[in-house]
Each structure stands twice: as C-alpha cells, then as structure tokens.
mmCIF file of C-alpha atoms and ligand atoms in Angstrom:
data_model
loop_
_atom_site.group_PDB
_atom_site.id
_atom_site.type_symbol
_atom_site.label_atom_id
_atom_site.label_comp_id
_atom_site.label_asym_id
_atom_site.label_seq_id
_atom_site.Cartn_x
_atom_site.Cartn_y
_atom_site.Cartn_z
ATOM 1 C CA UNK A 18 34.815 157.719 -80.616
ATOM 2 C CA UNK A 19 34.699 153.950 -80.653
ATOM 3 C CA UNK A 20 32.477 152.361 -83.248
ATOM 4 C CA UNK A 21 32.824 148.642 -82.851
ATOM 5 C CA UNK A 22 29.516 146.965 -83.506
ATOM 6 C CA UNK A 23 28.729 143.259 -83.632
ATOM 7 C CA UNK A 24 28.563 142.163 -87.237
ATOM 8 C CA UNK A 25 24.945 141.857 -88.329
ATOM 9 C CA UNK A 26 26.071 138.936 -90.436
ATOM 10 C CA UNK A 27 26.773 136.706 -87.456
ATOM 11 C CA UNK A 28 29.019 133.657 -87.498
ATOM 12 C CA UNK A 29 27.873 130.647 -89.439
ATOM 13 C CA UNK A 30 26.592 128.002 -87.025
ATOM 14 C CA UNK A 31 28.969 125.132 -87.295
ATOM 15 C CA UNK A 32 28.861 121.653 -85.898
ATOM 16 C CA UNK A 33 31.870 120.608 -83.905
ATOM 17 C CA UNK A 34 33.264 117.149 -84.249
ATOM 18 C CA UNK A 35 36.393 115.085 -84.253
ATOM 19 C CA UNK A 36 37.891 114.278 -87.622
ATOM 20 C CA UNK A 37 38.274 110.526 -88.088
ATOM 21 C CA UNK A 38 39.551 108.516 -91.051
ATOM 22 C CA UNK A 39 37.144 106.044 -92.612
ATOM 23 C CA UNK A 40 38.920 104.623 -95.623
ATOM 24 C CA UNK A 41 39.273 107.475 -98.079
ATOM 25 C CA UNK A 42 36.506 109.527 -96.466
ATOM 26 C CA UNK A 43 36.944 111.832 -93.492
ATOM 27 C CA UNK A 44 34.092 113.323 -91.497
ATOM 28 C CA UNK A 45 34.651 116.563 -89.615
ATOM 29 C CA UNK A 46 31.350 117.701 -88.157
ATOM 30 C CA UNK A 47 29.019 118.275 -91.080
ATOM 31 C CA UNK A 48 31.857 118.297 -93.616
ATOM 32 C CA UNK A 49 32.382 115.271 -95.806
ATOM 33 C CA UNK A 50 35.790 115.024 -97.422
ATOM 34 C CA UNK A 51 36.323 112.599 -100.249
ATOM 35 C CA UNK A 52 39.465 111.573 -102.081
ATOM 36 C CA UNK A 53 39.516 113.333 -105.456
ATOM 37 C CA UNK A 54 40.067 111.348 -108.612
ATOM 38 C CA UNK A 55 43.540 111.479 -110.111
ATOM 39 C CA UNK A 56 42.727 113.898 -112.940
ATOM 40 C CA UNK A 57 39.831 115.456 -114.796
ATOM 41 C CA UNK A 58 36.154 115.238 -113.987
ATOM 42 C CA UNK A 59 36.402 118.316 -111.801
ATOM 43 C CA UNK A 60 36.622 121.997 -112.633
ATOM 44 C CA UNK A 61 39.728 122.334 -110.487
ATOM 45 C CA UNK A 62 40.977 118.870 -111.400
ATOM 46 C CA UNK A 63 44.669 119.601 -111.618
ATOM 47 C CA UNK A 64 44.845 121.507 -108.350
ATOM 48 C CA UNK A 65 42.745 118.973 -106.459
ATOM 49 C CA UNK A 66 44.230 115.808 -107.938
ATOM 50 C CA UNK A 67 44.801 113.212 -105.229
ATOM 51 C CA UNK A 68 43.748 115.540 -102.403
ATOM 52 C CA UNK A 69 40.814 115.357 -100.038
ATOM 53 C CA UNK A 70 38.050 117.594 -101.364
ATOM 54 C CA UNK A 71 34.833 118.729 -99.772
ATOM 55 C CA UNK A 72 31.911 116.960 -101.393
ATOM 56 C CA UNK A 73 30.297 119.156 -104.097
ATOM 57 C CA UNK A 74 32.971 121.832 -103.816
ATOM 58 C CA UNK A 75 33.542 122.156 -107.558
ATOM 59 C CA UNK A 76 30.039 123.487 -108.166
ATOM 60 C CA UNK A 77 30.467 126.676 -106.143
ATOM 61 C CA UNK A 78 32.609 129.782 -106.555
ATOM 62 C CA UNK A 79 34.785 130.955 -103.677
ATOM 63 C CA UNK A 80 35.897 134.585 -103.504
ATOM 64 C CA UNK A 81 38.253 135.720 -100.737
ATOM 65 C CA UNK A 82 38.294 139.356 -99.656
ATOM 66 C CA UNK A 83 41.817 140.248 -98.593
ATOM 67 C CA UNK A 84 43.320 143.384 -97.106
ATOM 68 C CA UNK A 85 45.055 144.940 -94.147
ATOM 69 C CA UNK A 86 43.488 145.156 -90.691
ATOM 70 C CA UNK A 87 40.494 147.554 -90.763
ATOM 71 C CA UNK A 88 40.785 148.049 -94.523
ATOM 72 C CA UNK A 89 36.999 147.593 -94.872
ATOM 73 C CA UNK A 90 36.639 143.866 -95.604
ATOM 74 C CA UNK A 91 33.693 143.290 -93.262
ATOM 75 C CA UNK A 92 31.961 146.398 -94.603
ATOM 76 C CA UNK A 93 32.447 145.122 -98.148
ATOM 77 C CA UNK A 94 31.033 141.725 -97.200
ATOM 78 C CA UNK A 95 28.050 143.344 -95.528
ATOM 79 C CA UNK A 96 27.314 145.157 -98.766
ATOM 80 C CA UNK A 97 27.403 141.974 -100.846
ATOM 81 C CA UNK A 98 25.467 139.982 -98.261
ATOM 82 C CA UNK A 99 22.346 141.804 -99.460
ATOM 83 C CA UNK A 100 22.690 140.049 -102.818
ATOM 84 C CA UNK A 101 20.739 136.847 -103.265
ATOM 85 C CA UNK A 102 22.803 133.849 -104.347
ATOM 86 C CA UNK A 103 25.839 135.111 -102.407
ATOM 87 C CA UNK A 104 26.758 133.595 -99.089
ATOM 88 C CA UNK A 105 29.048 135.649 -96.898
ATOM 89 C CA UNK A 106 31.486 134.321 -94.286
ATOM 90 C CA UNK A 107 33.281 136.788 -92.055
ATOM 91 C CA UNK A 108 36.491 135.913 -90.200
ATOM 92 C CA UNK A 109 35.751 134.064 -86.953
ATOM 93 C CA UNK A 110 37.188 136.908 -84.840
ATOM 94 C CA UNK A 111 34.681 136.203 -82.044
ATOM 95 C CA UNK A 112 36.262 132.760 -81.639
ATOM 96 C CA UNK A 113 39.771 134.241 -81.625
ATOM 97 C CA UNK A 114 38.647 136.510 -78.785
ATOM 98 C CA UNK A 115 36.972 133.746 -76.823
ATOM 99 C CA UNK A 116 37.997 130.114 -76.947
ATOM 100 C CA UNK A 117 36.611 128.431 -73.835
ATOM 101 C CA UNK A 118 36.940 131.678 -71.915
ATOM 102 C CA UNK A 119 40.436 132.568 -73.174
ATOM 103 C CA UNK A 120 41.307 135.436 -75.517
ATOM 104 C CA UNK A 121 44.203 134.381 -77.774
ATOM 105 C CA UNK A 122 43.860 137.543 -79.903
ATOM 106 C CA UNK A 123 44.336 139.766 -76.874
ATOM 107 C CA UNK A 124 47.140 137.589 -75.524
ATOM 108 C CA UNK A 125 48.951 137.719 -78.863
ATOM 109 C CA UNK A 126 48.922 141.524 -78.937
ATOM 110 C CA UNK A 127 50.145 141.647 -75.314
ATOM 111 C CA UNK A 128 52.990 139.161 -75.780
ATOM 112 C CA UNK A 129 53.461 137.974 -79.385
ATOM 113 C CA UNK A 130 56.589 135.889 -78.651
ATOM 114 C CA UNK A 131 54.649 133.770 -76.170
ATOM 115 C CA UNK A 132 51.154 133.708 -77.672
ATOM 116 C CA UNK A 133 51.670 134.202 -81.430
ATOM 117 C CA UNK A 134 51.768 130.436 -82.011
ATOM 118 C CA UNK A 135 48.646 129.949 -79.883
ATOM 119 C CA UNK A 136 46.594 132.480 -81.834
ATOM 120 C CA UNK A 137 47.891 131.441 -85.251
ATOM 121 C CA UNK A 138 47.314 127.739 -84.595
ATOM 122 C CA UNK A 139 43.724 128.552 -83.735
ATOM 123 C CA UNK A 140 43.367 130.915 -86.717
ATOM 124 C CA UNK A 141 44.635 128.131 -88.994
ATOM 125 C CA UNK A 142 42.119 125.654 -87.561
ATOM 126 C CA UNK A 143 39.162 128.037 -87.719
ATOM 127 C CA UNK A 144 40.011 129.235 -91.236
ATOM 128 C CA UNK A 145 40.304 125.635 -92.422
ATOM 129 C CA UNK A 146 36.896 125.029 -90.899
ATOM 130 C CA UNK A 147 35.563 128.069 -92.796
ATOM 131 C CA UNK A 148 36.999 126.809 -96.101
ATOM 132 C CA UNK A 149 35.546 123.342 -95.604
ATOM 133 C CA UNK A 150 32.097 124.334 -94.340
ATOM 134 C CA UNK A 151 29.150 123.481 -96.564
ATOM 135 C CA UNK A 152 28.271 126.196 -99.068
ATOM 136 C CA UNK A 153 24.600 127.103 -99.171
ATOM 137 C CA UNK A 154 24.647 129.465 -102.187
ATOM 138 C CA UNK A 155 26.196 129.356 -105.681
ATOM 139 C CA UNK A 156 28.771 131.989 -104.639
ATOM 140 C CA UNK A 157 30.680 132.245 -101.381
ATOM 141 C CA UNK A 158 32.472 135.444 -100.372
ATOM 142 C CA UNK A 159 34.728 134.973 -97.385
ATOM 143 C CA UNK A 160 36.929 137.260 -95.369
ATOM 144 C CA UNK A 161 40.591 136.410 -95.793
ATOM 145 C CA UNK A 162 41.799 132.816 -96.156
ATOM 146 C CA UNK A 163 44.020 130.088 -94.836
ATOM 147 C CA UNK A 164 46.638 131.452 -97.244
ATOM 148 C CA UNK A 165 46.806 135.010 -95.901
ATOM 149 C CA UNK A 166 46.823 133.690 -92.337
ATOM 150 C CA UNK A 167 50.118 131.975 -93.154
ATOM 151 C CA UNK A 168 51.663 134.192 -95.839
ATOM 152 C CA UNK A 169 50.859 137.474 -94.094
ATOM 153 C CA UNK A 170 50.304 137.117 -90.351
ATOM 154 C CA UNK A 171 52.507 134.167 -89.430
ATOM 155 C CA UNK A 172 55.190 135.448 -91.777
ATOM 156 C CA UNK A 173 55.020 138.916 -90.256
ATOM 157 C CA UNK A 174 55.417 137.585 -86.714
ATOM 158 C CA UNK A 175 58.401 135.510 -87.770
ATOM 159 C CA UNK A 176 60.146 138.152 -89.862
ATOM 160 C CA UNK A 177 59.750 140.793 -87.175
ATOM 161 C CA UNK A 178 61.488 138.498 -84.696
ATOM 162 C CA UNK A 179 58.316 138.049 -82.631
ATOM 163 C CA UNK A 180 57.877 134.350 -83.350
ATOM 164 C CA UNK A 181 60.535 131.791 -82.361
ATOM 165 C CA UNK A 182 61.865 129.735 -85.269
ATOM 166 C CA UNK A 183 60.527 126.495 -83.765
ATOM 167 C CA UNK A 184 56.973 127.920 -83.611
ATOM 168 C CA UNK A 185 57.257 129.088 -87.210
ATOM 169 C CA UNK A 186 58.538 125.653 -88.259
ATOM 170 C CA UNK A 187 55.619 123.850 -86.569
ATOM 171 C CA UNK A 188 53.024 126.185 -88.093
ATOM 172 C CA UNK A 189 54.660 125.821 -91.502
ATOM 173 C CA UNK A 190 54.584 122.026 -91.246
ATOM 174 C CA UNK A 191 50.879 122.162 -90.402
ATOM 175 C CA UNK A 192 50.175 124.567 -93.279
ATOM 176 C CA UNK A 193 52.146 122.468 -95.764
ATOM 177 C CA UNK A 194 50.380 119.291 -94.661
ATOM 178 C CA UNK A 195 46.950 120.873 -95.004
ATOM 179 C CA UNK A 196 47.572 122.412 -98.428
ATOM 180 C CA UNK A 197 49.247 119.252 -99.739
ATOM 181 C CA UNK A 198 46.503 116.904 -98.602
ATOM 182 C CA UNK A 199 43.305 118.953 -98.636
ATOM 183 C CA UNK A 200 41.980 120.941 -101.559
ATOM 184 C CA UNK A 201 41.325 124.575 -100.564
ATOM 185 C CA UNK A 202 39.711 125.997 -103.698
ATOM 186 C CA UNK A 203 39.706 129.761 -104.236
ATOM 187 C CA UNK A 204 38.454 131.237 -107.523
ATOM 188 C CA UNK A 205 39.215 134.911 -106.987
ATOM 189 C CA UNK A 206 41.025 137.116 -104.504
ATOM 190 C CA UNK A 207 39.612 140.625 -104.121
ATOM 191 C CA UNK A 208 42.327 142.814 -102.615
ATOM 192 C CA UNK A 209 41.112 145.954 -100.856
ATOM 193 C CA UNK A 210 44.227 148.062 -101.294
ATOM 194 C CA UNK A 211 44.607 150.770 -98.669
ATOM 195 C CA UNK A 212 47.392 152.854 -97.224
ATOM 196 C CA UNK A 213 48.516 151.795 -93.745
ATOM 197 C CA UNK A 214 47.512 155.261 -92.503
ATOM 198 C CA UNK A 215 43.904 154.769 -93.648
ATOM 199 C CA UNK A 216 43.794 151.474 -91.759
ATOM 200 C CA UNK A 217 45.276 153.086 -88.673
ATOM 201 C CA UNK A 218 42.554 155.757 -88.745
ATOM 202 C CA UNK A 219 39.781 153.180 -89.254
ATOM 203 C CA UNK A 220 41.257 150.928 -86.590
ATOM 204 C CA UNK A 221 41.095 153.767 -84.067
ATOM 205 C CA UNK A 222 37.547 154.499 -85.106
ATOM 206 C CA UNK A 223 36.535 150.848 -84.707
ATOM 207 C CA UNK A 224 38.234 150.724 -81.305
ATOM 208 C CA UNK A 225 38.462 146.976 -80.784
ATOM 209 C CA UNK A 226 39.910 146.659 -77.278
ATOM 210 C CA UNK A 227 42.730 144.211 -78.142
ATOM 211 C CA UNK A 228 43.914 146.330 -81.080
ATOM 212 C CA UNK A 229 44.549 149.550 -79.144
ATOM 213 C CA UNK A 230 48.250 148.611 -78.931
ATOM 214 C CA UNK A 231 48.697 148.302 -82.720
ATOM 215 C CA UNK A 232 51.164 150.943 -83.981
ATOM 216 C CA UNK A 233 51.241 152.275 -87.548
ATOM 217 C CA UNK A 234 54.471 150.287 -88.149
ATOM 218 C CA UNK A 235 52.615 147.003 -87.620
ATOM 219 C CA UNK A 236 50.106 147.938 -90.334
ATOM 220 C CA UNK A 237 53.001 148.974 -92.587
ATOM 221 C CA UNK A 238 54.600 145.516 -92.283
ATOM 222 C CA UNK A 239 51.292 143.780 -93.008
ATOM 223 C CA UNK A 240 50.774 146.127 -95.974
ATOM 224 C CA UNK A 241 54.224 145.342 -97.382
ATOM 225 C CA UNK A 242 53.615 141.595 -97.231
ATOM 226 C CA UNK A 243 50.224 141.980 -98.926
ATOM 227 C CA UNK A 244 51.786 144.113 -101.676
ATOM 228 C CA UNK A 245 54.643 141.631 -102.219
ATOM 229 C CA UNK A 246 52.154 138.757 -102.391
ATOM 230 C CA UNK A 247 49.261 140.204 -104.401
ATOM 231 C CA UNK A 248 50.735 143.123 -106.394
ATOM 232 C CA UNK A 249 54.477 142.618 -106.966
ATOM 233 C CA UNK A 250 54.066 138.828 -106.849
ATOM 234 C CA UNK A 251 57.667 138.439 -105.716
ATOM 235 C CA UNK A 252 56.831 136.326 -102.703
ATOM 236 C CA UNK A 253 54.783 133.095 -102.855
ATOM 237 C CA UNK A 254 52.480 131.718 -105.529
ATOM 238 C CA UNK A 255 48.906 132.932 -105.757
ATOM 239 C CA UNK A 256 46.048 130.486 -105.103
ATOM 240 C CA UNK A 257 43.775 132.447 -107.500
ATOM 241 C CA UNK A 258 43.638 135.488 -109.810
ATOM 242 C CA UNK A 259 43.584 138.865 -108.051
ATOM 243 C CA UNK A 260 41.197 141.787 -108.498
ATOM 244 C CA UNK A 261 42.527 144.969 -106.893
ATOM 245 C CA UNK A 262 40.077 147.565 -105.573
ATOM 246 C CA UNK A 263 41.604 150.811 -104.267
ATOM 247 C CA UNK A 264 39.951 151.233 -100.866
ATOM 248 C CA UNK A 265 41.137 154.491 -99.298
ATOM 249 C CA UNK A 266 37.923 156.265 -100.323
ATOM 250 C CA UNK A 267 34.981 157.203 -98.150
ATOM 251 C CA UNK A 268 32.192 154.727 -97.647
ATOM 252 C CA UNK A 269 29.880 156.074 -100.310
ATOM 253 C CA UNK A 270 32.577 155.970 -102.972
ATOM 254 C CA UNK A 271 33.564 152.462 -101.874
ATOM 255 C CA UNK A 272 30.003 151.213 -102.279
ATOM 256 C CA UNK A 273 30.037 152.711 -105.764
ATOM 257 C CA UNK A 274 33.324 150.882 -106.522
ATOM 258 C CA UNK A 275 31.834 147.615 -105.273
ATOM 259 C CA UNK A 276 28.871 148.059 -107.573
ATOM 260 C CA UNK A 277 31.186 148.876 -110.510
ATOM 261 C CA UNK A 278 33.166 145.694 -109.832
ATOM 262 C CA UNK A 279 30.182 143.459 -109.121
ATOM 263 C CA UNK A 280 30.248 141.751 -112.534
ATOM 264 C CA UNK A 281 34.006 141.172 -112.414
ATOM 265 C CA UNK A 282 33.685 139.693 -108.934
ATOM 266 C CA UNK A 283 30.763 137.468 -109.775
ATOM 267 C CA UNK A 284 32.433 136.382 -113.020
ATOM 268 C CA UNK A 285 34.412 134.036 -110.751
ATOM 269 C CA UNK A 286 31.271 131.902 -110.589
ATOM 270 C CA UNK A 287 31.337 131.292 -114.358
ATOM 271 C CA UNK A 288 34.944 130.040 -114.446
HETATM 272 N N1 ADP B 526 35.321 153.390 -96.771
HETATM 273 C C1 ADP B 526 35.318 153.632 -95.459
HETATM 274 N N2 ADP B 526 35.490 154.885 -95.007
HETATM 275 C C2 ADP B 526 35.522 155.152 -93.682
HETATM 276 N N3 ADP B 526 35.364 154.210 -92.713
HETATM 277 C C3 ADP B 526 35.181 152.935 -93.107
HETATM 278 C C4 ADP B 526 35.154 152.580 -94.493
HETATM 279 N N4 ADP B 526 34.957 151.246 -94.578
HETATM 280 C C5 ADP B 526 34.891 150.785 -93.316
HETATM 281 N N5 ADP B 526 35.002 151.797 -92.433
HETATM 282 C C6 ADP B 526 35.020 151.713 -90.959
HETATM 283 O O1 ADP B 526 36.352 151.311 -90.615
HETATM 284 C C7 ADP B 526 36.330 150.344 -89.567
HETATM 285 C C8 ADP B 526 36.966 149.043 -90.077
HETATM 286 O O2 ADP B 526 36.134 148.513 -91.116
HETATM 287 P P1 ADP B 526 35.889 146.931 -91.244
HETATM 288 O O3 ADP B 526 34.955 146.724 -92.366
HETATM 289 O O4 ADP B 526 35.534 146.375 -89.901
HETATM 290 O O5 ADP B 526 37.377 146.476 -91.625
HETATM 291 P P2 ADP B 526 38.018 145.004 -91.665
HETATM 292 O O6 ADP B 526 36.902 144.015 -91.700
HETATM 293 O O7 ADP B 526 38.845 144.991 -92.906
HETATM 294 O O8 ADP B 526 38.858 144.887 -90.434
HETATM 295 C C9 ADP B 526 34.871 150.195 -89.169
HETATM 296 O O9 ADP B 526 34.636 151.058 -88.070
HETATM 297 C C10 ADP B 526 34.096 150.647 -90.403
HETATM 298 O O10 ADP B 526 32.840 151.169 -90.070
HETATM 299 N N1 LIG B 527 45.968 135.328 -89.199
HETATM 300 C C1 LIG B 527 45.523 136.423 -88.540
HETATM 301 C C2 LIG B 527 44.355 137.055 -88.929
HETATM 302 C C3 LIG B 527 43.929 138.160 -88.229
HETATM 303 N N2 LIG B 527 44.644 138.587 -87.168
HETATM 304 C C4 LIG B 527 44.150 139.716 -86.374
HETATM 305 C C5 LIG B 527 44.249 141.061 -87.025
HETATM 306 C C6 LIG B 527 43.114 141.815 -86.401
HETATM 307 O O1 LIG B 527 43.513 142.317 -85.121
HETATM 308 C C7 LIG B 527 42.051 140.737 -86.187
HETATM 309 C C8 LIG B 527 40.996 140.668 -87.241
HETATM 310 O O2 LIG B 527 41.441 141.208 -88.439
HETATM 311 P P1 LIG B 527 40.545 142.211 -89.349
HETATM 312 O O3 LIG B 527 39.441 141.362 -89.889
HETATM 313 O O4 LIG B 527 40.027 143.288 -88.477
HETATM 314 O O5 LIG B 527 41.461 142.684 -90.417
HETATM 315 O O6 LIG B 527 42.773 139.523 -86.142
HETATM 316 C C9 LIG B 527 45.813 137.958 -86.816
HETATM 317 O O7 LIG B 527 46.488 138.380 -85.856
HETATM 318 N N3 LIG B 527 46.211 136.876 -87.498
#
C-alpha cells in the first residue's frame, strides 16, 4: 500500500530574486544579508565573524532534524508544527521533483553518474535559501540542512563511485565558498536514529515514485555516514550539538519520545 500524502505543512512561500552586491549588503529576494562585525555583539559572534549574516538571525533558534531517508523527519516536524512559537520548514522536495517541468530527483535515481551533480547543485541552492529565509517565530525547526546535503548525500554519491571527481570538486568548492562567506547558524541537531531496515520498510510504505529503485544497501551507506558524522564523530566537524532520539519505534511511542524531549529541544532557544 502506498501512503504518500502531500505534507499539510506546505512549502514556505518564497520570493525569487537575483542576488546582487551592494557594498557590504546583498539582497536575495526578501533576504537581507549584512556583513557581521569582526567579533562580539552577536550570540554566535565567533562563528559569524566577518561573514555575511541574515539580518536579525541571532535572535532566533534554529534546530535541524536529521536522519536517513524515511526515518520520520517530516512526521516529527508535523508534530511540532502544532506548537505555537515554533516555525517548521520541511525539505523542498517538491522543488527537487519539479524545477521548471524537470524532475532532478527522479533523474538522479535513474542515472546518478549523470544527474547527481544536477540534483545536488539544486539541493544546495534550495537548502541555502531555506537557511536564509526570514524566520517568523522565535524557534525554527527545519528538515535537514546544507551540511547534511554535502556531508551525507554528496559524499555518498562520490564514495560509492557514482559521482565523477570533477563534479564532487565543483560541489565542494561551492559548499566551501558558502560556508566560508555566509553564516549558516544551527543551534541544535536532532538526529532521528533508525536502522536502515526500518527506513526501507517506511520508504516502501510511503511509496514515492522516484524512490522505488532505492535498495537497502543505499540506506545502509547513508546510515553509516550519519553515524560517522553525528555519533562516532570521526568524520567532519559538527555545526551544532547533537540530540539523539532512537526512532525505530511505532508512531505512538515516537510521539511520546518527542514530548519527553520537548524541553531539551526547545532549550536550544535559550542558548
Ligand atoms: N514511527 C513511525 N512508525 C511507522 N511509520 C512511520 C513512523 N514515522 C513515520 N512513518 C511513516 O513512514 C513514512 C516516512 O515518514 P516521513 O516522516 O515522511 O520520513 P522522512 O521525512 O524522514 O523521509 C511515512 O509514510 C510515514 O507516515
Ligand atoms: N541532499 C539530498 C537530500 C535528499 N535527497 C533525497 C533523498 C530522498 O529520496 C529525498 C527526500 O529525502 P527524505 O526527506 O525523504 O529523507 O531526497 C538527496 O538525494 N540528496
């Protein structure tokens, strides 16, 4: 049985616009980026020093929900979306499935060597847009991040031999430029830790057309990268502290776990 339903949360309406330098300020649609002061004066002063920061960014908490494909991130976000003072941003999967009539997500699963760079370039752009969009509530919970796009998905394509070295190099240059020059603040990572088999079962249940070709081994590689990054910490540096929530349980138990962890999660807003 297929159970893919459009997210009731919807995608945040975003203005589209061309980024253009104006002295030290850059306007991208409704986003205003300003050059941060050298040090101090901001909660994340050291991390942001000298970078472009979104205006007013230091007043809001950003929590990223991370986890394997179909681990339950959207379901978790739907639960917290019912809380006042929390704004929820799901991944822009609808855009990845339809950019001007093209489906880079589907193309990537059909032929990763050819289309991996196309999808991941677009993921990087749309995730950057998510990070920089204006925050309307004191706390933002967002699905995944610019960081996992690079450290998990791009890395997995490259390491599995499905992304040519030149494509990986270009994506890495883009990622390094963005993270060197633009502040991408994250206050907490919530890792929904699942077994690859659980994700495989949930993936089949969700039945997203493009994902029907995903074998268990693909989820195992993604799982390993997540574990190396967020649990073993043997891989790349973390952009924020990590809260791990075991997520193999049934829905009712998961909702209970979310409630139990609510204070720890929202504590990110007092940092
Ligand atoms: N705890 C759970 N137990 C069983 N099924 C779940 C659970 N959480 C989510 N699901 C189902 O698994 C599928 C994937 O969940 P979803 O929240 O879309 O994952 P993600 O956003 O991480 O890809 C959906 O069909 C969803 O209804
Ligand atoms: N950088 C990324 C991010 C996501 N994907 C794929 C994986 C899934 O098929 C889909 C959405 O992920 P989910 O929210 O269901 O975990 O997008 C990718 O290929 N690269």
